[in-house]
Coordinates of N, CA, C and O in Angstrom, one line a residue:
M120 N -21.7 -10.1 -2.4 CA -20.4 -9.8 -2.0 C -19.7 -9.0 -3.1 O -19.8 -9.3 -4.3
A121 N -18.9 -8.0 -2.7 CA -18.3 -7.1 -3.6 C -17.1 -7.8 -4.2 O -16.4 -8.6 -3.6
R122 N -16.8 -7.5 -5.5 CA -15.7 -8.1 -6.2 C -14.4 -7.3 -5.8 O -14.5 -6.1 -5.8
L123 N -13.4 -8.0 -5.6 CA -12.1 -7.4 -5.3 C -11.4 -6.9 -6.6 O -11.5 -7.6 -7.6
K124 N -10.8 -5.7 -6.5 CA -10.0 -5.2 -7.6 C -8.8 -6.1 -7.8 O -8.2 -6.6 -6.8
K125 N -8.4 -6.2 -9.1 CA -7.2 -6.9 -9.4 C -6.3 -6.1 -10.3 O -6.8 -5.4 -11.2
W126 N -5.0 -6.2 -10.1 CA -4.0 -5.6 -11.0 C -2.9 -6.6 -11.3 O -2.9 -7.7 -10.7
K127 N -2.0 -6.3 -12.2 CA -0.8 -7.1 -12.4 C 0.3 -6.4 -11.8 O 0.5 -5.2 -11.9
C128 N 1.2 -7.2 -11.0 CA 2.4 -6.6 -10.4 C 3.3 -6.2 -11.5 O 3.6 -7.0 -12.4
I129 N 3.8 -5.0 -11.5 CA 4.7 -4.5 -12.5 C 6.1 -5.1 -12.4 O 6.9 -5.0 -13.4
I130 N 6.4 -5.8 -11.4 CA 7.7 -6.4 -11.2 C 7.7 -7.9 -11.6 O 8.4 -8.3 -12.4
C131 N 6.7 -8.7 -11.0 CA 6.7 -10.1 -11.2 C 5.7 -10.5 -12.3 O 5.7 -11.6 -12.8
G132 N 4.7 -9.7 -12.5 CA 3.7 -10.0 -13.5 C 2.5 -10.8 -13.0 O 1.5 -11.1 -13.7
E133 N 2.6 -11.2 -11.8 CA 1.5 -12.0 -11.2 C 0.3 -11.1 -10.7 O 0.5 -9.9 -10.6
D134 N -0.8 -11.8 -10.5 CA -2.0 -11.0 -10.0 C -1.7 -10.4 -8.6 O -1.1 -11.0 -7.8
L135 N -2.2 -9.2 -8.5 CA -2.2 -8.4 -7.2 C -3.7 -8.2 -6.9 O -4.4 -7.6 -7.7
I136 N -4.1 -8.6 -5.7 CA -5.5 -8.5 -5.4 C -5.8 -7.5 -4.2 O -5.0 -7.5 -3.3
E137 N -6.8 -6.7 -4.4 CA -7.2 -5.8 -3.3 C -7.2 -6.5 -2.0 O -7.7 -7.6 -1.9
G138 N -6.6 -5.9 -1.0 CA -6.6 -6.5 0.3 C -5.1 -7.0 0.6 O -4.8 -7.1 1.8
Q139 N -4.4 -7.2 -0.4 CA -3.0 -7.6 -0.2 C -2.2 -6.2 0.0 O -2.6 -5.2 -0.5
R140 N -1.1 -6.3 0.7 CA -0.3 -5.1 0.8 C 0.5 -4.9 -0.5 O 1.0 -5.9 -1.1
F141 N 0.5 -3.7 -1.0 CA 1.1 -3.4 -2.3 C 1.7 -2.0 -2.3 O 1.3 -1.2 -1.5
G142 N 2.7 -1.8 -3.2 CA 3.3 -0.5 -3.3 C 2.8 0.0 -4.7 O 2.4 -0.7 -5.6
Y143 N 2.9 1.3 -4.8 CA 2.6 2.0 -6.0 C 3.8 2.8 -6.5 O 4.4 3.5 -5.7
V144 N 4.2 2.6 -7.8 CA 5.3 3.3 -8.4 C 4.7 4.3 -9.3 O 4.0 3.9 -10.3
P145 N 4.7 5.6 -9.0 CA 4.1 6.6 -9.8 C 4.5 6.5 -11.3 O 5.7 6.3 -11.6
G146 N 3.5 6.5 -12.2 CA 3.8 6.4 -13.6 C 4.0 5.0 -14.1 O 4.1 4.8 -15.3
K147 N 4.1 4.0 -13.2 CA 4.4 2.6 -13.6 C 3.2 1.7 -13.2 O 2.9 0.9 -14.0
G148 N 2.8 1.8 -12.0 CA 1.7 0.9 -11.6 C 1.9 0.3 -10.2 O 2.7 0.8 -9.4
Y149 N 1.3 -0.8 -9.9 CA 1.3 -1.4 -8.6 C 2.2 -2.6 -8.6 O 2.4 -3.3 -9.6
A150 N 2.7 -2.9 -7.4 CA 3.6 -4.1 -7.2 C 3.3 -4.7 -5.8 O 3.0 -4.0 -4.9
H151 N 3.4 -6.0 -5.8 CA 3.4 -6.7 -4.4 C 4.4 -6.0 -3.6 O 5.5 -5.7 -4.0
I152 N 4.1 -5.8 -2.3 CA 5.0 -5.1 -1.4 C 6.4 -5.9 -1.3 O 7.4 -5.3 -1.3
E153 N 6.3 -7.2 -1.4 CA 7.5 -8.0 -1.3 C 8.4 -7.8 -2.6 O 9.6 -7.7 -2.5
C154 N 7.7 -7.7 -3.7 CA 8.5 -7.4 -5.0 C 9.1 -6.0 -4.9 O 10.2 -5.8 -5.3
F155 N 8.3 -5.1 -4.5 CA 8.7 -3.7 -4.4 C 9.9 -3.6 -3.5 O 11.0 -3.0 -3.9
Y156 N 9.9 -4.2 -2.3 CA 11.0 -4.1 -1.4 C 12.2 -4.9 -1.9 O 13.3 -4.4 -1.7
E157 N 12.0 -6.0 -2.5 CA 13.1 -6.8 -3.1 C 13.8 -6.0 -4.1 O 15.1 -5.9 -4.1
R158 N 13.1 -5.3 -5.0 CA 13.7 -4.4 -6.0 C 14.5 -3.3 -5.4 O 15.6 -3.0 -5.8
I159 N 14.0 -2.7 -4.3 CA 14.7 -1.7 -3.6 C 16.0 -2.3 -3.0 O 17.1 -1.7 -3.1
A160 N 15.9 -3.4 -2.3 CA 17.0 -4.1 -1.7 C 18.1 -4.4 -2.7 O 19.3 -4.3 -2.3
E161 N 17.8 -4.7 -3.9 CA 18.8 -5.1 -4.9 C 19.7 -3.9 -5.2 O 20.8 -4.0 -5.6
R162 N 19.2 -2.7 -5.0 CA 19.9 -1.5 -5.2 C 20.8 -1.1 -4.0 O 21.5 -0.1 -4.0
G163 N 20.6 -1.8 -2.9 CA 21.3 -1.5 -1.7 C 20.5 -0.8 -0.7 O 19.7 0.1 -1.0
L164 N 20.6 -1.2 0.6 CA 19.9 -0.6 1.6 C 20.7 0.3 2.5 O 21.8 -0.2 3.0
D165 N 20.3 1.5 2.8 CA 20.9 2.3 3.8 C 19.9 2.5 4.9 O 18.7 2.1 4.8
R166 N 20.3 3.1 6.0 CA 19.4 3.2 7.2 C 18.1 4.0 6.8 O 17.1 3.7 7.3
D167 N 18.3 5.1 6.0 CA 17.1 5.9 5.7 C 16.1 5.1 4.9 O 14.9 5.2 5.1
T168 N 16.6 4.2 3.9 CA 15.7 3.4 3.1 C 15.0 2.4 4.0 O 13.8 2.2 3.9
V169 N 15.7 1.8 4.9 CA 15.1 0.8 5.9 C 14.0 1.5 6.7 O 12.9 1.0 6.9
A170 N 14.3 2.8 7.2 CA 13.3 3.5 7.9 C 12.1 3.8 7.1 O 11.0 3.7 7.6
L171 N 12.2 4.2 5.9 CA 11.1 4.5 5.0 C 10.3 3.2 4.8 O 9.0 3.2 4.8
M172 N 10.9 2.1 4.6 CA 10.2 0.8 4.4 C 9.5 0.4 5.6 O 8.3 -0.1 5.5
D173 N 10.1 0.6 6.8 CA 9.4 0.3 8.0 C 8.2 1.1 8.3 O 7.1 0.6 8.6
A174 N 8.3 2.4 8.0 CA 7.2 3.3 8.2 C 6.1 3.0 7.2 O 4.9 3.0 7.5
N175 N 6.4 2.7 6.0 CA 5.5 2.3 4.9 C 4.7 1.1 5.3 O 3.5 1.0 5.2
E176 N 5.4 0.1 5.9 CA 4.8 -1.2 6.3 C 3.7 -0.9 7.4 O 2.6 -1.5 7.3
V177 N 4.0 -0.1 8.3 CA 3.0 0.2 9.4 C 1.8 0.9 8.8 O 0.6 0.5 9.1
L178 N 2.0 1.8 7.9 CA 0.8 2.5 7.3 C 0.0 1.5 6.4 O -1.2 1.6 6.4
L179 N 0.7 0.7 5.6 CA 0.0 -0.3 4.8 C -0.9 -1.2 5.6 O -2.1 -1.5 5.3
Y180 N -0.4 -1.7 6.7 CA -1.2 -2.5 7.6 C -2.4 -1.8 8.2 O -3.5 -2.3 8.3
S181 N -2.2 -0.5 8.5 CA -3.3 0.3 9.0 C -4.4 0.5 8.0 O -5.6 0.4 8.4
I182 N -4.0 0.6 6.7 CA -5.0 0.7 5.7 C -5.9 -0.5 5.6 O -7.1 -0.5 5.6
I183 N -5.3 -1.7 5.6 CA -6.0 -2.9 5.6 C -6.9 -3.1 6.8 O -8.1 -3.4 6.6
R184 N -6.4 -2.8 8.0 CA -7.3 -2.9 9.2 C -8.4 -1.9 9.2 O -9.5 -2.2 9.6
L185 N -8.2 -0.7 8.7 CA -9.2 0.3 8.6 C -10.3 -0.1 7.6 O -11.5 0.2 7.8
K186 N -9.9 -0.7 6.5 CA -10.9 -1.2 5.5 C -11.8 -2.2 6.2 O -13.0 -2.2 6.0
E187 N -11.2 -3.1 6.9 CA -11.9 -4.2 7.6 C -12.8 -3.6 8.7 O -14.0 -4.0 8.8
A188 N -12.3 -2.6 9.4 CA -13.1 -2.0 10.5 C -14.3 -1.3 9.9 O -15.5 -1.3 10.4
A189 N -14.2 -0.6 8.7 CA -15.3 0.1 8.1 C -16.3 -0.9 7.6 O -17.5 -0.7 7.6
R190 N -15.8 -2.1 7.1 CA -16.7 -3.1 6.7 C -17.6 -3.7 7.8 O -18.8 -3.9 7.6
V191 N -17.0 -3.8 9.0 CA -17.7 -4.3 10.2 C -18.6 -3.3 10.8 O -19.7 -3.6 11.4
A192 N -18.2 -2.0 10.8 CA -19.0 -1.0 11.5 C -20.5 -0.9 11.0 O -20.7 -1.2 9.8
M193 N -21.4 -0.7 11.9 CA -22.8 -0.7 11.6 C -23.3 0.7 11.2 O -24.1 0.8 10.3
S194 N -22.9 1.8 11.9 CA -23.4 3.1 11.6 C -22.7 3.7 10.4 O -21.5 3.6 10.2
K195 N -23.5 4.4 9.6 CA -22.9 5.1 8.4 C -21.9 6.2 8.9 O -20.8 6.4 8.2
E196 N -22.1 6.8 10.0 CA -21.2 7.9 10.5 C -19.8 7.3 10.8 O -18.8 7.9 10.4
L197 N -19.8 6.2 11.5 CA -18.5 5.5 11.8 C -17.9 5.0 10.5 O -16.7 5.2 10.4
K198 N -18.6 4.4 9.6 CA -18.0 3.9 8.4 C -17.4 5.1 7.6 O -16.2 5.0 7.2
D199 N -18.1 6.2 7.5 CA -17.6 7.4 6.8 C -16.3 7.9 7.5 O -15.4 8.3 6.8
E200 N -16.3 7.9 8.8 CA -15.1 8.4 9.6 C -13.9 7.5 9.3 O -12.8 8.0 9.1
L201 N -14.2 6.2 9.4 CA -13.1 5.3 9.1 C -12.5 5.4 7.7 O -11.3 5.3 7.5
V202 N -13.4 5.6 6.7 CA -13.0 5.8 5.4 C -12.1 7.1 5.2 O -11.1 7.1 4.6
S203 N -12.6 8.1 5.9 CA -11.9 9.4 5.9 C -10.4 9.2 6.4 O -9.5 9.7 5.9
I204 N -10.3 8.5 7.6 CA -9.0 8.3 8.2 C -8.2 7.5 7.3 O -7.0 7.8 7.1
R205 N -8.7 6.4 6.7 CA -8.0 5.6 5.8 C -7.4 6.4 4.6 O -6.3 6.2 4.2
R206 N -8.2 7.3 4.0 CA -7.8 8.1 2.9 C -6.6 9.0 3.3 O -5.7 9.2 2.5
K207 N -6.7 9.5 4.5 CA -5.5 10.4 4.9 C -4.3 9.5 5.0 O -3.2 10.0 4.7
I208 N -4.4 8.3 5.5 CA -3.2 7.4 5.6 C -2.7 7.0 4.2 O -1.5 7.0 3.9
E209 N -3.7 6.8 3.3 CA -3.3 6.5 1.9 C -2.5 7.7 1.3 O -1.5 7.4 0.5
D210 N -2.8 8.9 1.6 CA -2.0 10.1 1.2 C -0.6 10.0 1.7 O 0.4 10.3 1.0
L211 N -0.5 9.6 3.0 CA 0.9 9.5 3.6 C 1.7 8.4 3.0 O 2.9 8.6 2.7
V212 N 1.0 7.3 2.7 CA 1.7 6.2 2.0 C 2.2 6.6 0.6 O 3.3 6.3 0.2
E213 N 1.4 7.4 -0.1 CA 1.8 7.9 -1.4 C 3.1 8.7 -1.3 O 4.0 8.6 -2.1
E214 N 3.2 9.6 -0.2 CA 4.4 10.3 0.0 C 5.6 9.4 0.2 O 6.7 9.6 -0.4
L215 N 5.5 8.4 1.1 CA 6.6 7.5 1.4 C 6.9 6.7 0.1 O 8.1 6.5 -0.2
E216 N 6.0 6.2 -0.6 CA 6.2 5.4 -1.8 C 6.9 6.2 -2.9 O 7.7 5.6 -3.7
R217 N 6.6 7.4 -3.0 CA 7.3 8.3 -4.0 C 8.8 8.3 -3.7 O 9.6 8.2 -4.6
K218 N 9.1 8.4 -2.4 CA 10.5 8.5 -2.0 C 11.1 7.1 -2.2 O 12.3 7.0 -2.7
L219 N 10.4 6.0 -1.9 CA 11.0 4.7 -2.1 C 11.1 4.4 -3.6 O 12.1 3.8 -4.0
S220 N 10.2 4.8 -4.4 CA 10.2 4.5 -5.8 C 11.4 5.2 -6.5 O 12.0 4.7 -7.4
S221 N 11.8 6.4 -5.9 CA 13.0 7.1 -6.5 C 14.3 6.3 -6.3 O 15.2 6.5 -7.0
K222 N 14.2 5.3 -5.4 CA 15.4 4.5 -5.2 C 15.5 3.3 -6.2 O 16.6 2.7 -6.3
I223 N 14.4 3.1 -7.0 CA 14.5 2.0 -7.9 C 14.3 2.4 -9.4 O 14.6 1.7 -10.3
Y224 N 13.7 3.6 -9.6 CA 13.4 4.1 -10.9 C 14.0 5.5 -11.1 O 14.0 6.3 -10.3

C-alpha cells in the first residue's frame, strides 16, 4: 500500500493528509480547505469570493474522485488518461487558489 503524503496546515498547524481537500497558498504552503476558507471569510465575503470558493470546491472534489478512479481502473491507458485529466484540473485549481489567496495575503 502506498504511503500518503503529509504536510502541516499553514493556518492551524495540524496534519494535512493526501486525499483531504486542501488549498495551496503560493509561497506559503498547504492548508485544510476549511482553514483556508475560514481565513478568507474573516476578511469578508463578497459574491465574487463566494463564486470562486464554490468553483474551487467542485474542482477539488473532482480531483479526489479522479484519483480514486485512476486507482480502480485496470488498463494503463485509462489510468494515464485519468491522471492527465486530473492534472489539467489541478492547473485550474491553481488559478482559482491564486485569486483566493490574494484575498488573505
